[in-house]
Tab-separated table of C-alpha atoms and ligand atoms in Angstrom:
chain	number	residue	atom	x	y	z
A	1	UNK	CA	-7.966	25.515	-10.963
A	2	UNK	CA	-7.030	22.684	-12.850
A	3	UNK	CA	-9.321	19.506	-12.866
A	4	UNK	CA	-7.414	16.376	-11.091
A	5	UNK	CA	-6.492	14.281	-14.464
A	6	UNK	CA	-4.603	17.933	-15.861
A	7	UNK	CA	-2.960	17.755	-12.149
A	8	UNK	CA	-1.918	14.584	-12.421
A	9	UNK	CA	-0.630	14.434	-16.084
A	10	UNK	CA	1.456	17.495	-14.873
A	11	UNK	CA	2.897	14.899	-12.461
A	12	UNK	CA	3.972	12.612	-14.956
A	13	UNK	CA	5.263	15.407	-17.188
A	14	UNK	CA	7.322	16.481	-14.522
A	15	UNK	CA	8.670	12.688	-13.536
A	16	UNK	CA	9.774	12.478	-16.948
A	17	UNK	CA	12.047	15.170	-16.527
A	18	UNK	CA	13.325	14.024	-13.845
A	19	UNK	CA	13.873	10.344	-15.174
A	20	UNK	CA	14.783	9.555	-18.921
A	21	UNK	CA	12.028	7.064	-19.616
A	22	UNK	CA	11.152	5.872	-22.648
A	23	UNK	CA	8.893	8.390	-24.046
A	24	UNK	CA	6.618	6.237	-25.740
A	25	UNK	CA	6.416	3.970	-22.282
A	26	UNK	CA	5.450	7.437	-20.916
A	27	UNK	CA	2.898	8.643	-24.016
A	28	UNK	CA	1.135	5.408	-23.345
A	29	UNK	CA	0.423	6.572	-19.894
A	30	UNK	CA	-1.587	9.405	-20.777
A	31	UNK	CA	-4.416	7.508	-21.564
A	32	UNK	CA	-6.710	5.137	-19.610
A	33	UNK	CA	-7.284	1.697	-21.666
A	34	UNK	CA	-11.216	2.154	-21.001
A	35	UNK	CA	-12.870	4.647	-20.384
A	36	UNK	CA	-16.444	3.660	-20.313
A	37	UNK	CA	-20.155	5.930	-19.184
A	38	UNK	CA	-23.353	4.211	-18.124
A	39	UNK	CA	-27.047	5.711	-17.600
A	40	UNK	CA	-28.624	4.026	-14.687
A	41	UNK	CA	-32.278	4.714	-14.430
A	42	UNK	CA	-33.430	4.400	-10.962
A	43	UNK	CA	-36.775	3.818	-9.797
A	44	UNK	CA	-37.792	6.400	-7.088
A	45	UNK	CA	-39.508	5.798	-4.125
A	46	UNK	CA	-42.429	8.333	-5.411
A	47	UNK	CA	-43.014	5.892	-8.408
A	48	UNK	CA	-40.973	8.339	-10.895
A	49	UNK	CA	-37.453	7.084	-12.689
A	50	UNK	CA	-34.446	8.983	-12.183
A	51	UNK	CA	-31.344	8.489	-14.653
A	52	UNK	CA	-27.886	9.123	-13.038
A	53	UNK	CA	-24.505	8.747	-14.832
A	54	UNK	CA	-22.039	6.038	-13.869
A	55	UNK	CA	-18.367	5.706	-14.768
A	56	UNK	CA	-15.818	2.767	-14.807
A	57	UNK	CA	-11.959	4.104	-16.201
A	58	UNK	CA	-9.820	1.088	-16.513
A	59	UNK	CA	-6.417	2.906	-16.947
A	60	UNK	CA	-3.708	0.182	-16.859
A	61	UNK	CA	-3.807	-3.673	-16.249
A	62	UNK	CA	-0.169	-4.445	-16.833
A	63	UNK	CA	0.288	-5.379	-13.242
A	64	UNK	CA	-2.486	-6.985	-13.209
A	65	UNK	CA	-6.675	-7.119	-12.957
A	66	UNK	CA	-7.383	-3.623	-12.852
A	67	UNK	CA	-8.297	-2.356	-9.102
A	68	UNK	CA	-9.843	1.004	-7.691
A	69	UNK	CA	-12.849	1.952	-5.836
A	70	UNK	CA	-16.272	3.570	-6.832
A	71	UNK	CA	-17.072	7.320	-5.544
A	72	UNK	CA	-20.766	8.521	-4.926
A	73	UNK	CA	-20.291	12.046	-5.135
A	74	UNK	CA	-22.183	14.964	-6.807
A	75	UNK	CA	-19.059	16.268	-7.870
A	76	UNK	CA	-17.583	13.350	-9.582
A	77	UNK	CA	-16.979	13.642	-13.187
A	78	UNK	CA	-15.068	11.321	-15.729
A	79	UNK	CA	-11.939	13.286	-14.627
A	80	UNK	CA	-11.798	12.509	-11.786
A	81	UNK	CA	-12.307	9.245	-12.138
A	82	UNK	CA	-9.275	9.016	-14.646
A	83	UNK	CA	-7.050	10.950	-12.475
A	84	UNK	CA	-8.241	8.234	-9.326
A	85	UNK	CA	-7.525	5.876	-11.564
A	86	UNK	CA	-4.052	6.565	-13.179
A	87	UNK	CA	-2.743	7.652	-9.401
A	88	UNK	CA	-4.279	3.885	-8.223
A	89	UNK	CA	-1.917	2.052	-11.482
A	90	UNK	CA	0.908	4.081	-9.556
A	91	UNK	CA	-0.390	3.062	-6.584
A	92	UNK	CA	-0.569	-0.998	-6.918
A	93	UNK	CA	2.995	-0.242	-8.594
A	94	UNK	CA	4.825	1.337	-5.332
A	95	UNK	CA	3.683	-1.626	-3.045
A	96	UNK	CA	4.379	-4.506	-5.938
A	97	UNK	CA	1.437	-6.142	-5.535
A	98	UNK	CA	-0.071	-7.755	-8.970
A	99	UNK	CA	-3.063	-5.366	-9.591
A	100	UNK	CA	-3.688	-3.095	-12.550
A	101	UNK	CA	-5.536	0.730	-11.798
A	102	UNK	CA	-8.609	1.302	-12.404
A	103	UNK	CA	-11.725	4.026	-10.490
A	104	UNK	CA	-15.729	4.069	-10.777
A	105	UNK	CA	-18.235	6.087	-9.865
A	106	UNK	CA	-21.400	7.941	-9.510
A	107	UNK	CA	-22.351	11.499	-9.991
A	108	UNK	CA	-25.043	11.475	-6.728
A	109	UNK	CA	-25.320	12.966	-3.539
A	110	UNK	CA	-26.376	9.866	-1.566
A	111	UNK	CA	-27.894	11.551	1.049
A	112	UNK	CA	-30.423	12.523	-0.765
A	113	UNK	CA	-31.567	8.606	-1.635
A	114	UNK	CA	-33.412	6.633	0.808
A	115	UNK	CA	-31.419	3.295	1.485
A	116	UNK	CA	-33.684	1.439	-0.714
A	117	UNK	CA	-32.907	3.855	-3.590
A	118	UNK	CA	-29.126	3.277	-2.645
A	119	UNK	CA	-29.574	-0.444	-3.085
A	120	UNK	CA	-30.985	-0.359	-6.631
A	121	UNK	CA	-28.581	2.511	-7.896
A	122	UNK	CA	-25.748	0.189	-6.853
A	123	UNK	CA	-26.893	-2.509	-8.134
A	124	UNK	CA	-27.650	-0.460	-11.424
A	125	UNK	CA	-24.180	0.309	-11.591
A	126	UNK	CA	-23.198	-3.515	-11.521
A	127	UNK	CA	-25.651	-4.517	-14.120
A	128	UNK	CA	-23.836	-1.134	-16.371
A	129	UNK	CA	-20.460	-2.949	-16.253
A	130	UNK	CA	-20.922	-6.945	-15.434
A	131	UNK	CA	-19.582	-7.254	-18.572
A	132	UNK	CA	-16.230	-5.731	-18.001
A	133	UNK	CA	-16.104	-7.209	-13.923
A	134	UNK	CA	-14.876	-9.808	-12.800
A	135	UNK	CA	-11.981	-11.202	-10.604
A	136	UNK	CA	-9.031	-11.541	-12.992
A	137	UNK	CA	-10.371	-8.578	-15.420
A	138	UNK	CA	-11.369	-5.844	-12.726
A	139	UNK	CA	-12.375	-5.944	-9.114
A	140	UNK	CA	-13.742	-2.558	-7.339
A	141	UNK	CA	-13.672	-1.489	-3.745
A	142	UNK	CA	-15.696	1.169	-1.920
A	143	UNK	CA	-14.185	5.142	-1.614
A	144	UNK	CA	-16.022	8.246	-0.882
A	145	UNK	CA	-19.760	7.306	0.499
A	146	UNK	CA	-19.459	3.746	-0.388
A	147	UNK	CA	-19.153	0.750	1.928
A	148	UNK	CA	-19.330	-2.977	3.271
A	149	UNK	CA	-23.216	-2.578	2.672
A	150	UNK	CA	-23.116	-1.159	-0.906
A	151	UNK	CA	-20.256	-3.841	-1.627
A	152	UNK	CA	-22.411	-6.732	-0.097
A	153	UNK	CA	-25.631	-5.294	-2.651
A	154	UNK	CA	-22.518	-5.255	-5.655
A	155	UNK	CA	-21.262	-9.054	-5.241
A	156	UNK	CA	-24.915	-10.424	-5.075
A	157	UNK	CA	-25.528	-8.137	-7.603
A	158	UNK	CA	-22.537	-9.674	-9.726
A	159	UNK	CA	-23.450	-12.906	-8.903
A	160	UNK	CA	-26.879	-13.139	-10.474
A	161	UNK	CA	-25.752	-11.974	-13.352
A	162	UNK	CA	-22.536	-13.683	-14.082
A	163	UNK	CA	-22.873	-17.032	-11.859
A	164	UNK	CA	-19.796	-15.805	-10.132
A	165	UNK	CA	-19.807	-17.411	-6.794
A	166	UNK	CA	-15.946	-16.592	-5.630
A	167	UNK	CA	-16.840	-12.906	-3.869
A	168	UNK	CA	-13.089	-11.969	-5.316
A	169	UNK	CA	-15.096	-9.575	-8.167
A	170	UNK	CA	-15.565	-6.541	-4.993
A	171	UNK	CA	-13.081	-6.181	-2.227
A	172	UNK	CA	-14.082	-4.144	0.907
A	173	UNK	CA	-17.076	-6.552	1.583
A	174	UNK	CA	-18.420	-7.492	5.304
A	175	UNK	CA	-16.412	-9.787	7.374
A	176	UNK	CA	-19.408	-12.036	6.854
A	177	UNK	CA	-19.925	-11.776	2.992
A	178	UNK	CA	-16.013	-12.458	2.617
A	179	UNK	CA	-13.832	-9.216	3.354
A	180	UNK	CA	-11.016	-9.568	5.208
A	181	UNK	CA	-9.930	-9.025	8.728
A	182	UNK	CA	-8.099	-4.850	8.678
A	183	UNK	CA	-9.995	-3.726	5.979
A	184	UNK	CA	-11.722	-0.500	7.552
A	185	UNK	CA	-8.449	0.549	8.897
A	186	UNK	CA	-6.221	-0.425	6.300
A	187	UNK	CA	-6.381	2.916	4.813
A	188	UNK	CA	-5.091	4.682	7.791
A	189	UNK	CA	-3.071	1.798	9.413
A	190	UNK	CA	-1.200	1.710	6.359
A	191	UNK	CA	-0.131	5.619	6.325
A	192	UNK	CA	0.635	4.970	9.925
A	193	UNK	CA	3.300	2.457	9.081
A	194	UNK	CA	4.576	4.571	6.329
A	195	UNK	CA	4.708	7.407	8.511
A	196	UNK	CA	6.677	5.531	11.421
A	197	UNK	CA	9.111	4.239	9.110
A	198	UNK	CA	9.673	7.910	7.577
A	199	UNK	CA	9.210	9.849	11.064
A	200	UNK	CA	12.724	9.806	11.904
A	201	UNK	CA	14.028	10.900	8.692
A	202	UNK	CA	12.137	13.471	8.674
A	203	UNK	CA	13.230	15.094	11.917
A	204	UNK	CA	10.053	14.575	14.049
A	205	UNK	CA	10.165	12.902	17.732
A	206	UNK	CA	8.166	10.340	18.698
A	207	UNK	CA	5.202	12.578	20.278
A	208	UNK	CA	3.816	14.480	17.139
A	209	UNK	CA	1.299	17.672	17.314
A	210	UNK	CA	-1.134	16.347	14.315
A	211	UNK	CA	-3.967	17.878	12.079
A	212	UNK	CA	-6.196	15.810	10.476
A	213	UNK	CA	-8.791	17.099	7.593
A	214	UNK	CA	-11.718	15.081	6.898
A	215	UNK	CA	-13.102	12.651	9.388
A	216	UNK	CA	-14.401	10.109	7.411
A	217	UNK	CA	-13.307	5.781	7.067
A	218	UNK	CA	-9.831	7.186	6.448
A	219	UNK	CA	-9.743	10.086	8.531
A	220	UNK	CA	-11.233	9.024	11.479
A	221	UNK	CA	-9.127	5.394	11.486
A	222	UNK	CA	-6.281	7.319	11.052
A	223	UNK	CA	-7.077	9.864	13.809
A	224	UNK	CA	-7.601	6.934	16.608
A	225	UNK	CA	-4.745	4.762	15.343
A	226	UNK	CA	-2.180	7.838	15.526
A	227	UNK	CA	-3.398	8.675	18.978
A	228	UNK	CA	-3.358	5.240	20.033
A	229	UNK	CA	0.770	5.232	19.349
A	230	UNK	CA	1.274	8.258	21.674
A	231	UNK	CA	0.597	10.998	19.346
A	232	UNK	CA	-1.590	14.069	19.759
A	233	UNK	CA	-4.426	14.655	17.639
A	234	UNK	CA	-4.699	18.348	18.490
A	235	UNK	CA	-7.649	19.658	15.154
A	236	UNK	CA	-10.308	17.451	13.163
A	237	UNK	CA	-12.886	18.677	10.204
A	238	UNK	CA	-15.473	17.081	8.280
A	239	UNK	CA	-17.705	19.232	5.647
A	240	UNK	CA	-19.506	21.035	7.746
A	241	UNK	CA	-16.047	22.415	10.237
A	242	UNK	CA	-13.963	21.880	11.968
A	243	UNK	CA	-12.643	21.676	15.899
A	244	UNK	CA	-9.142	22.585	17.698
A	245	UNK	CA	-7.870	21.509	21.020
A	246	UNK	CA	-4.160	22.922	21.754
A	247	UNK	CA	-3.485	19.882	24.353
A	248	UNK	CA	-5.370	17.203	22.042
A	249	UNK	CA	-8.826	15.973	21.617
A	250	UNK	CA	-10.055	12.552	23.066
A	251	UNK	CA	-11.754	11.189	19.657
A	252	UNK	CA	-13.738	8.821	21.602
A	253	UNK	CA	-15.790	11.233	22.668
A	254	UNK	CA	-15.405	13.348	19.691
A	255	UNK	CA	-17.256	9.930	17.528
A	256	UNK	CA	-19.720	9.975	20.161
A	257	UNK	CA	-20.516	13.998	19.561
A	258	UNK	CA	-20.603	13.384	15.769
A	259	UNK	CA	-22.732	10.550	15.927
A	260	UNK	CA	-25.764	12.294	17.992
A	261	UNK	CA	-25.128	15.819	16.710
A	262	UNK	CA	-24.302	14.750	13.029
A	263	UNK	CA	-21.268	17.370	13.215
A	264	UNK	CA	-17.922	17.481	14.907
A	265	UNK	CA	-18.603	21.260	15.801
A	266	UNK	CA	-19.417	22.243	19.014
A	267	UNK	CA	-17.487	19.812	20.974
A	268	UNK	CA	-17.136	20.254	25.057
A	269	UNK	CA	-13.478	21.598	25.161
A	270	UNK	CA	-12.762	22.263	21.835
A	271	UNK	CA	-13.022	25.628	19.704
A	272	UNK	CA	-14.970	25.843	16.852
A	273	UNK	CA	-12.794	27.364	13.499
A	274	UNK	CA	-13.214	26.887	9.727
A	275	UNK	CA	-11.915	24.263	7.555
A	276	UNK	CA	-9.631	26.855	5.972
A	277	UNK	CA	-8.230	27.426	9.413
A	278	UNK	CA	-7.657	23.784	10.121
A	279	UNK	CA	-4.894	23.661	7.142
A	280	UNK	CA	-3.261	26.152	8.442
A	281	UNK	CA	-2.296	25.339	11.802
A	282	UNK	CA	0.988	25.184	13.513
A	283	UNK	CA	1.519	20.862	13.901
A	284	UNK	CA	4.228	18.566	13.024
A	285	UNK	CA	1.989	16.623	10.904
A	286	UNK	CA	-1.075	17.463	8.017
A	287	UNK	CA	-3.213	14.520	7.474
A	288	UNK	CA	-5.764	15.300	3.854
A	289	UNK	CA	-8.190	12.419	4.201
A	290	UNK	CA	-10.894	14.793	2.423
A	291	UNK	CA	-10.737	15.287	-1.380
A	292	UNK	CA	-8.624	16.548	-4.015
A	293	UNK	CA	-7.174	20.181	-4.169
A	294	UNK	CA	-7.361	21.257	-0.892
A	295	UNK	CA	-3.785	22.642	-0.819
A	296	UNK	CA	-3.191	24.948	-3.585
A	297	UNK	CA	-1.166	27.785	-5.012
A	298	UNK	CA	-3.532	29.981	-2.335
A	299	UNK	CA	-2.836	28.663	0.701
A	300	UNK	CA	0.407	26.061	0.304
A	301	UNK	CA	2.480	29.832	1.490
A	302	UNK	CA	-0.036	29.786	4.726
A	303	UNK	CA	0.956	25.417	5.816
A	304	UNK	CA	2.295	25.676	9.098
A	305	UNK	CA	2.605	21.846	9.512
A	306	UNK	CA	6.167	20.361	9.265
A	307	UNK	CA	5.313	17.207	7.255
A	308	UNK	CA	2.762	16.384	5.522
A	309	UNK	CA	0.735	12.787	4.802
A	310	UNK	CA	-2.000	12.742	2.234
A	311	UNK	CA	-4.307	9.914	2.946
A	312	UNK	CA	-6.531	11.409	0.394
A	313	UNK	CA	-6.104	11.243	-3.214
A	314	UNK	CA	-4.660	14.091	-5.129
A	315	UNK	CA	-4.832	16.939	-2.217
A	316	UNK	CA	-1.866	18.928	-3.267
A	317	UNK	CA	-2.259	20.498	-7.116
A	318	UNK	CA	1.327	20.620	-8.659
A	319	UNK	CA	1.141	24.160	-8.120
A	320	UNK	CA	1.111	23.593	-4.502
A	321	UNK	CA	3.742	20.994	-4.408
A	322	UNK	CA	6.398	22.885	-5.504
A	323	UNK	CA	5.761	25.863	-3.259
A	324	UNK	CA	5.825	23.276	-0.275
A	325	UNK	CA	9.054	21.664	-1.967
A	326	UNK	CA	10.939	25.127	-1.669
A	327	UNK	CA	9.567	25.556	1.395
A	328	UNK	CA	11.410	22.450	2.635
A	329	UNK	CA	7.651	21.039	4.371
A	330	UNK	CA	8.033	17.228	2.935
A	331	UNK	CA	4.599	15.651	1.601
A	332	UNK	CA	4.731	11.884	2.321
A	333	UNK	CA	2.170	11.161	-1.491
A	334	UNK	CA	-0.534	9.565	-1.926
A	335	UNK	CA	0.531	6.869	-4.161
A	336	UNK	CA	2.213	5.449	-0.819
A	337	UNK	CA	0.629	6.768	2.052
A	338	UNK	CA	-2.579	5.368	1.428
A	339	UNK	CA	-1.904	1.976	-0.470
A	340	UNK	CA	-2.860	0.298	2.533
A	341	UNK	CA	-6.198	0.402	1.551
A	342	UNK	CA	-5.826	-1.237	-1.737
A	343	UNK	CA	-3.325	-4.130	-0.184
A	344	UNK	CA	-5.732	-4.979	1.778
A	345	UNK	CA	-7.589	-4.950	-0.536
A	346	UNK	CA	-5.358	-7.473	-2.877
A	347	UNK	CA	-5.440	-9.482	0.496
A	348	UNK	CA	-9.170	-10.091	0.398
A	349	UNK	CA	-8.777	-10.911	-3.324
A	350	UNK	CA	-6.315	-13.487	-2.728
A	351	UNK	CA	-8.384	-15.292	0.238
A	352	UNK	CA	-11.339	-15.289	-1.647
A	353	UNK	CA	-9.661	-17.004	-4.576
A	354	UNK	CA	-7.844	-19.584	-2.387
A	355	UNK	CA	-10.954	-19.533	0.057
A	356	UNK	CA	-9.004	-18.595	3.692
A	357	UNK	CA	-9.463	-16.373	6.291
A	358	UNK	CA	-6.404	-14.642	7.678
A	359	UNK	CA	-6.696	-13.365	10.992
A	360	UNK	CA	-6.408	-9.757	12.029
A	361	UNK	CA	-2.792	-9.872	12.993
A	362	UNK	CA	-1.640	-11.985	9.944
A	363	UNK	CA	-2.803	-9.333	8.017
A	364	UNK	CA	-1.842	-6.441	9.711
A	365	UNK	CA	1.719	-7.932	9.717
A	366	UNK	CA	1.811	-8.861	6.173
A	367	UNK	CA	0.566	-4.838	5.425
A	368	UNK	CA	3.167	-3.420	7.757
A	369	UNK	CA	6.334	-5.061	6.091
A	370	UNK	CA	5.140	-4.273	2.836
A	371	UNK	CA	4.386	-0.488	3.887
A	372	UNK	CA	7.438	-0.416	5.361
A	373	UNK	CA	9.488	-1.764	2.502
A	374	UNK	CA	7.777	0.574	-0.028
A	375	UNK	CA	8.520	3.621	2.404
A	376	UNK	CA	11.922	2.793	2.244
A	377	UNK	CA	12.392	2.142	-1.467
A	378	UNK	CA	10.752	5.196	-2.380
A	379	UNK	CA	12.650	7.297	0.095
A	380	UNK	CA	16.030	5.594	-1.492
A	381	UNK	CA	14.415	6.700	-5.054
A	382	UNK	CA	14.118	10.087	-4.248
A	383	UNK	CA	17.530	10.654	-2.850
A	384	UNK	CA	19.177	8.665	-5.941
A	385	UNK	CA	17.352	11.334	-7.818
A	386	UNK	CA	17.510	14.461	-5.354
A	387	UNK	CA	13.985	14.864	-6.145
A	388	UNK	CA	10.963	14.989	-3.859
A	389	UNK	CA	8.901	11.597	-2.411
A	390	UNK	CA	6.333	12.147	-4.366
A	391	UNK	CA	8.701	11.786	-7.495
A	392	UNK	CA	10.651	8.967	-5.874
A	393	UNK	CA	7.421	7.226	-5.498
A	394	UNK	CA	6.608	8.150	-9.186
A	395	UNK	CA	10.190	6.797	-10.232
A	396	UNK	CA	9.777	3.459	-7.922
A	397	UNK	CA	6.543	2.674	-10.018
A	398	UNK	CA	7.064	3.834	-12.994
A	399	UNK	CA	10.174	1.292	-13.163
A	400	UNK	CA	8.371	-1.564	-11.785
A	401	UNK	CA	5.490	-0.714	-14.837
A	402	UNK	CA	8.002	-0.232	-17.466
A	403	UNK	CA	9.721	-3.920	-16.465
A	404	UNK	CA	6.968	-5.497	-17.092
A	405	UNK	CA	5.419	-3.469	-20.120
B	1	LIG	P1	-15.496	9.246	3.458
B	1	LIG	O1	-16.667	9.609	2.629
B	1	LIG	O2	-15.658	8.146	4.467
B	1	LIG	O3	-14.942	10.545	4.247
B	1	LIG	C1	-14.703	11.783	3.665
B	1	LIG	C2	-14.672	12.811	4.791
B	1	LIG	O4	-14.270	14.081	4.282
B	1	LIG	C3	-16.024	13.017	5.464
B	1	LIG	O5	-15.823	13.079	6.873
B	1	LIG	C4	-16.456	14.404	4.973
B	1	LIG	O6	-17.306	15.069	5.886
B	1	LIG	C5	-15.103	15.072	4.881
B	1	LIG	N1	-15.072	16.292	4.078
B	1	LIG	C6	-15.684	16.566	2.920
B	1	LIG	N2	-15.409	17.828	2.532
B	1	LIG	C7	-14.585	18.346	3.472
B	1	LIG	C8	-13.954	19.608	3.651
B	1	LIG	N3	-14.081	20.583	2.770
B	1	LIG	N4	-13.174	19.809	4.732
B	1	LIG	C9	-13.014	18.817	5.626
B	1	LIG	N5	-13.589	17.603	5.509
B	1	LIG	C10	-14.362	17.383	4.455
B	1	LIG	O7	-14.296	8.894	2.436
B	1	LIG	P2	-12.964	8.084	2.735
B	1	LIG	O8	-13.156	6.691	2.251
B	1	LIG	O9	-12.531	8.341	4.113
B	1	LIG	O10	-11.970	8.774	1.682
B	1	LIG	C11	-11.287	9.985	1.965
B	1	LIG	C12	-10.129	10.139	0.999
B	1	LIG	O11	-9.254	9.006	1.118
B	1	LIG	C13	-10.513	10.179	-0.481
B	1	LIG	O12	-9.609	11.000	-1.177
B	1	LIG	C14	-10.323	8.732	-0.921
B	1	LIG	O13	-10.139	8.598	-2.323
B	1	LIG	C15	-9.069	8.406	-0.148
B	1	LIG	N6	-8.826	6.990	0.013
B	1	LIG	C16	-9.751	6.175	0.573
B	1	LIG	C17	-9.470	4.819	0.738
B	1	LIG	C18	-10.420	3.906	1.446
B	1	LIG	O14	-10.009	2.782	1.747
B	1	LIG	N7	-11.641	4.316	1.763
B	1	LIG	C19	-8.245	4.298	0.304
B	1	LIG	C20	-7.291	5.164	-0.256
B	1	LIG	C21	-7.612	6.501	-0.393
């Protein structure tokens, strides 16, 4: 399998088939700007030091301050990271909002720290790039096993180092240390609104069957939001299974059973199957809000869901996509269906930097017009070039890039 950078320069060779662009606009894609490794030594709680690698990839800031989260993960790698960041340049692009791409991370498994460890890794990786950070040169967010917490630790972090006293440097903070009202959600609030505005289009009613893989900040917002508007969440999975439940699952409960149990499996009601098997059954809709190639050349024959919305980044190799393509099973990308996180994001940044608080509904209004709007343009981009929505999406913000390049 390829790694997720070869996946997604595959993506742009295959846009620039599609769409004449100027092919040294194009060759200046296939590069981040900065690319840049840290060692972090760590003090352990037994006394001993422990070095782990950090990464920052600062792709593209032609839009603007370059944006993207940080990943603790044991398998993150610098490809990742530059794949995570070229796909969040695309993504700032497709929404218009004036932020550049950029991804960090961590190669850790976090639950192996104790919180204390946590703090001063985090803050280790803030003292490895204060030089590059700051609000109008490049402002991270959290991703995969970061949070409000680790964000609060970043800013104050930030702050005795550079003097910085705005909070705009890290979005995705604590209500209380300056985040913004929606934030948690955003993620899966905004696919909803994308997915509303495409539903019709797209053939499905207005009661939808729906899988969802990974029940994590994306995945489990999601889940609740889309049952909250009538639909049925029917199968859920996090990394240790997952669980089915043909006439839907109440996820209230389902939280409650993964909080005390620590796994979703085993839940009153609901069958036990594998995470292979989740992918693979009959719905209207497949929500990724796991990790990157998921759905590949060996299973894309085996999707039994009519459409499909990747919350995650990356989920579908290019492999994968085309299979689904000729397969007629539409894939709502990525690079729209889950820019709500990062415009909330740009919302945070902006009240910081003019020091307001918008309220919950202000916010939720301003992210559903502009998730609406891009759903629209990109589905009027991919029928002016009878091409896929993942290539209209491509085309919408590879134009807006080029405009301004
Ligand atoms: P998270 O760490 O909160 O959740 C990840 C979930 O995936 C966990 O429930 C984990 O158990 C589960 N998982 C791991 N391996 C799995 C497997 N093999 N099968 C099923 N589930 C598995 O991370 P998150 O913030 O929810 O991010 C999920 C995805 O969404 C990532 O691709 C991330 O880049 C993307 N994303 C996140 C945001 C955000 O705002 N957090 C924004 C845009 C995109």
């Amino acid at each position: 399998m390829k790694n997720p950078f070869q996946n997604a320069m595959a993506q742009l060779d295959k846009v620039a088939r599609i769409k004449n662009f100027d092919a040294h606009f194009i060759e200046s894609l296939r590069k981040p700007n900065n690319d840049i490794r840290v060692s972090i030594p760590v003090k352990m709680d037994d006394d001993s030091t422990k070095t782990f690698e950090g990464y920052r990839v600062e792709y593209n800031n032609i839009l603007g301050p370059y944006k993207g989260g940080i990943r603790y993960h044991p398998d993150t790698e610098i490809n990742e990271v530059k794949a995570l960041a070229f796909w969040m340049t695309l993504k700032c692009a497709v929404v218009g909002i004036p932020m550049g791409g950029g991804k960090g991370g961590i190669t850790v498994d976090p639950k192996t720290l104790s919180k204390i460890e946590l703090e001063r890794l985090s803050r280790g990786w803030v003292k490895g790039f204060a030089n590059i950070l700051g609000p109008h040169k490049d402002v991270p967010a959290p991703d995969v096993n970061t949070n409000g917490e680790i964000m609060a630790w970043m800013v104050d972090e930030f702050e005795k180092i550079s003097g910085d006293k705005s909070g705009a440097t890290f979005t995705g903070k604590p209500i209380d240390k300056g985040g913004s009202e929606g934030r948690t959600e955003a993620t899966g609030m905004g696919g909803f609104y994308v997915f509303e505005t495409l539903r019709k289009e797209l053939g499905l009613k207005n009661k939808c069957k729906i899988v969802v893989q990974g029940f994590g900040n994306v995945g489990s917002n999601a889940a609740r939001i889309f049952r909250e508007n009538g639909h049925i969440v029917v199968a859920v999975s996090d990394s240790h299974g997952a669980i089915f439940k043909e006439d839907g699952l109440d996820l209230e409960k389902v939280e409650a059973h993964k909080k005390n149990t620590g796994s979703l499996k085993n839940f009153t009601g609901a069958k036990n199957i594998t995470n292979e098997e989740l992918l693979e059954i009959p719905s209207d809709l497949l929500v990724p809000a796991a990790f990157e190639n998921v759905i590949t050349d060996a299973n894309a024959n085996k999707i039994q869901a009519r459409v499909i919305l990747e919350l995650a980044n990356g989920p579908i190799t290019p492999e994968a996509d085309e299979i689904l393509f000729k397969r007629n099973i539409p894939v709502i990308p990525d690079i729209l269906a889950n820019s709500g996180g990062v415009t909330v994001s740009y919302f945070e940044w902006a009240q910081n930097l003019k020091k307001e608080h918008w309220t919950k509904e202000e916010v939720l209004n301003k992210l559903k017009k502009i998730m609406e709007e891009s759903a629209i343009k990109t589905l009027q981009k991919s029928k002016e070039y009878k091409t896929s929505i993942r290539m209209g999406a491509f085309i919408l913000a590879l134009e807006r890039i080029q405009k301004k390049s």
